[in-house]
Amino acid sequence: AGTDGAQFPFWSPDSRAVGFFANGQLKRIDLSGGAPQTVATAGSARGGTWNADGVILFAPTTTDPLYRVPASGGTPEPITKLDTARLETSHRWPVFLPDGKHFVFVTLPAKQGNFDVFVGSIESKERNFLFAASSAPVYAEPGYLIYMRDNTLVAQRFDAGSLKTAGDPISLGEAPAPSSWTGAP
């Protein structure tokens, strides 16, 4: 109950709660029961991620950088900054890496059909370019970023300690149909 219209769900790090977006709000709900709790306003959100320290990163609208907010609720604060020199219009689809401090995300607009993928940190506004991809990546143990490259799903070795890719991407076969949500994983 209370999750009607939910989009873009993401797990809490202990898998006991789910974050999601509905009715212009970022919400969370405990799987043990109870009503959803409103965490923050999120007009037209584009993804979220949650770390073990109780921090949620999310894209509140289609034209914003990423924001951070306590999972218990509060006032969101920008964690990334749009780079006007690169003509960026949005940061989307954040995913925390295993250390809970670093995260990957994509920038818009797409360039030749690909999105620039960056790694950032909740401790700094600095970010580093990783690669261009047809979708935002997701992190998978034991150290891969999985994403679309053209019409192929690929796994790229990723060292979460050095925050660098290694080797060539490995094809996992034909990618699922692309999402209608620009840049979505």
Coordinates of C-alpha atoms in Angstrom, one line a residue:
A1 CA 0.0 0.0 0.0
G2 CA 1.2 3.5 -0.8
T3 CA 3.5 2.6 -3.6
D4 CA 1.1 3.3 -6.5
G5 CA 3.0 4.8 -9.5
A6 CA 6.4 3.8 -8.1
Q7 CA 9.3 4.1 -10.5
F8 CA 13.1 3.4 -10.4
P9 CA 13.3 1.3 -7.3
F10 CA 16.6 0.8 -5.5
W11 CA 17.6 -1.3 -2.5
S12 CA 18.9 -0.1 0.9
P13 CA 22.4 -1.6 1.5
D14 CA 21.0 -4.1 4.0
S15 CA 18.1 -5.1 1.6
R16 CA 15.5 -4.3 4.3
A17 CA 14.0 -1.3 2.5
V18 CA 13.4 0.0 -1.0
G19 CA 13.8 3.6 -2.2
F20 CA 11.6 4.7 -5.1
F21 CA 10.0 7.7 -6.8
A22 CA 6.3 8.4 -6.9
N23 CA 4.1 11.4 -7.2
G24 CA 7.0 13.9 -7.4
Q25 CA 8.7 12.5 -4.3
L26 CA 11.6 10.3 -3.3
K27 CA 10.2 7.7 -0.8
R28 CA 11.3 4.7 1.1
I29 CA 9.5 1.7 2.5
D30 CA 10.6 -0.9 4.9
L31 CA 9.9 -4.4 3.7
S32 CA 8.8 -5.5 7.2
G33 CA 5.8 -3.3 6.7
G34 CA 4.4 0.1 7.3
A35 CA 3.6 3.1 5.2
P36 CA 6.1 4.7 2.8
Q37 CA 8.1 7.6 4.2
T38 CA 8.8 10.7 2.1
V39 CA 12.5 11.4 2.0
A40 CA 12.6 14.5 -0.4
T41 CA 10.9 16.2 -3.3
A42 CA 11.8 14.7 -6.7
G43 CA 9.8 16.2 -9.5
S44 CA 10.8 14.0 -12.5
A45 CA 13.5 11.8 -11.0
R46 CA 16.1 9.8 -12.9
G47 CA 17.5 7.2 -10.5
G48 CA 18.8 6.8 -7.0
T49 CA 21.3 4.8 -4.9
W50 CA 21.7 4.2 -1.2
N51 CA 24.9 3.6 0.9
A52 CA 25.5 1.9 4.3
D53 CA 26.0 5.3 5.9
G54 CA 22.4 6.2 5.2
V55 CA 23.1 8.5 2.3
I56 CA 20.9 8.5 -0.8
L57 CA 22.1 10.0 -4.1
F58 CA 19.5 10.8 -6.6
A59 CA 18.6 12.8 -9.7
P60 CA 15.6 14.9 -8.7
T61 CA 14.6 16.1 -12.2
T62 CA 15.6 15.7 -15.8
T63 CA 17.7 18.9 -15.7
D64 CA 19.7 18.7 -12.5
P65 CA 23.0 17.5 -11.1
L66 CA 22.9 14.7 -8.5
Y67 CA 21.8 15.4 -5.0
R68 CA 22.4 13.8 -1.6
V69 CA 20.0 13.4 1.2
P70 CA 19.9 11.4 4.4
A71 CA 17.8 8.2 4.0
S72 CA 15.8 9.4 7.0
G73 CA 14.8 12.6 5.1
G74 CA 16.0 16.1 5.0
T75 CA 17.0 18.9 2.7
P76 CA 18.8 17.6 -0.4
E77 CA 22.2 19.1 -1.3
P78 CA 23.9 19.0 -4.7
I79 CA 26.7 16.5 -4.9
T80 CA 27.7 17.1 -8.5
K81 CA 27.9 20.2 -10.6
L82 CA 26.8 20.4 -14.3
D83 CA 29.8 21.3 -16.5
T84 CA 28.7 24.1 -18.7
A85 CA 31.9 23.9 -20.8
R86 CA 30.9 20.4 -21.7
L87 CA 27.3 21.6 -22.4
E88 CA 25.9 19.2 -19.7
T89 CA 22.2 19.4 -19.0
S90 CA 21.7 16.5 -16.6
H91 CA 23.4 13.9 -14.4
R92 CA 21.5 10.7 -14.0
W93 CA 21.4 7.1 -12.8
P94 CA 23.9 7.1 -9.9
V95 CA 25.1 3.7 -8.5
F96 CA 27.2 3.5 -5.4
L97 CA 30.4 1.4 -5.6
P98 CA 31.3 -1.0 -2.8
D99 CA 33.1 1.5 -0.6
G100 CA 29.9 3.6 -0.3
K101 CA 31.8 6.8 -1.0
H102 CA 32.3 6.6 -4.8
F103 CA 29.6 6.3 -7.4
V104 CA 29.2 6.0 -11.2
F105 CA 26.7 8.1 -13.2
V106 CA 26.1 9.4 -16.7
T107 CA 25.9 12.9 -18.1
L108 CA 23.5 14.2 -20.8
P109 CA 23.3 15.1 -23.5
A110 CA 24.4 12.0 -25.4
K111 CA 27.2 12.4 -27.9
Q112 CA 26.9 10.3 -31.0
G113 CA 24.4 8.1 -29.2
N114 CA 26.5 7.5 -26.1
F115 CA 26.6 8.9 -22.6
D116 CA 29.7 9.9 -20.8
V117 CA 30.2 7.7 -17.7
F118 CA 32.0 9.3 -14.7
V119 CA 33.0 8.2 -11.3
G120 CA 32.5 10.7 -8.5
S121 CA 32.8 10.8 -4.7
I122 CA 30.5 12.1 -1.9
E123 CA 33.6 13.6 -0.4
S124 CA 34.4 15.9 -3.3
K125 CA 32.9 17.5 -6.4
E126 CA 35.7 16.1 -8.5
R127 CA 34.9 13.4 -11.0
N128 CA 36.8 11.3 -13.5
F129 CA 35.7 10.2 -16.9
L130 CA 35.6 6.4 -17.4
F131 CA 34.2 5.7 -20.9
A132 CA 31.2 6.4 -23.2
A133 CA 28.3 3.9 -23.2
S134 CA 24.8 3.5 -24.6
S135 CA 23.4 3.2 -21.1
A136 CA 24.3 3.9 -17.5
P137 CA 26.3 1.1 -15.9
V138 CA 25.5 -1.0 -12.9
Y139 CA 28.2 -2.4 -10.6
A140 CA 28.3 -6.2 -10.1
E141 CA 30.7 -8.3 -8.0
P142 CA 33.3 -9.4 -8.3
G143 CA 34.3 -6.1 -9.9
Y144 CA 32.4 -5.4 -13.1
L145 CA 30.5 -2.5 -14.6
I146 CA 27.7 -3.8 -16.8
Y147 CA 26.2 -1.6 -19.5
M148 CA 25.1 -1.4 -23.1
R149 CA 27.4 -0.7 -25.9
D150 CA 25.4 -0.2 -29.1
N151 CA 23.1 -3.3 -29.1
T152 CA 25.3 -5.4 -26.9
L153 CA 25.3 -5.9 -23.2
V154 CA 28.9 -5.9 -21.9
A155 CA 30.8 -6.4 -18.7
Q156 CA 33.9 -4.2 -18.1
R157 CA 36.4 -5.2 -15.4
F158 CA 36.5 -2.4 -12.8
D159 CA 38.9 -2.0 -9.9
A160 CA 36.8 -0.4 -7.2
G161 CA 40.0 0.5 -5.3
S162 CA 41.8 2.4 -8.1
L163 CA 38.5 3.4 -9.7
K164 CA 39.8 2.3 -13.1
T165 CA 38.7 -0.1 -15.8
A166 CA 40.9 -2.9 -17.0
G167 CA 41.1 -4.8 -20.2
D168 CA 38.5 -4.8 -22.9
P169 CA 34.7 -5.2 -22.3
I170 CA 33.4 -8.7 -22.5
S171 CA 30.2 -9.3 -24.6
L172 CA 27.3 -10.8 -22.7
G173 CA 25.2 -11.0 -25.8
E174 CA 22.4 -9.0 -27.3
A175 CA 21.2 -6.2 -25.0
P176 CA 17.6 -5.9 -23.9
A177 CA 15.5 -3.3 -25.6
P178 CA 16.7 0.2 -24.6
S179 CA 14.7 1.9 -21.9
S180 CA 12.5 4.9 -22.9
W181 CA 14.2 6.7 -20.0
T182 CA 17.2 8.5 -21.5
G183 CA 20.4 6.9 -20.3
A184 CA 18.8 4.4 -18.0
P185 CA 20.6 1.2 -17.1

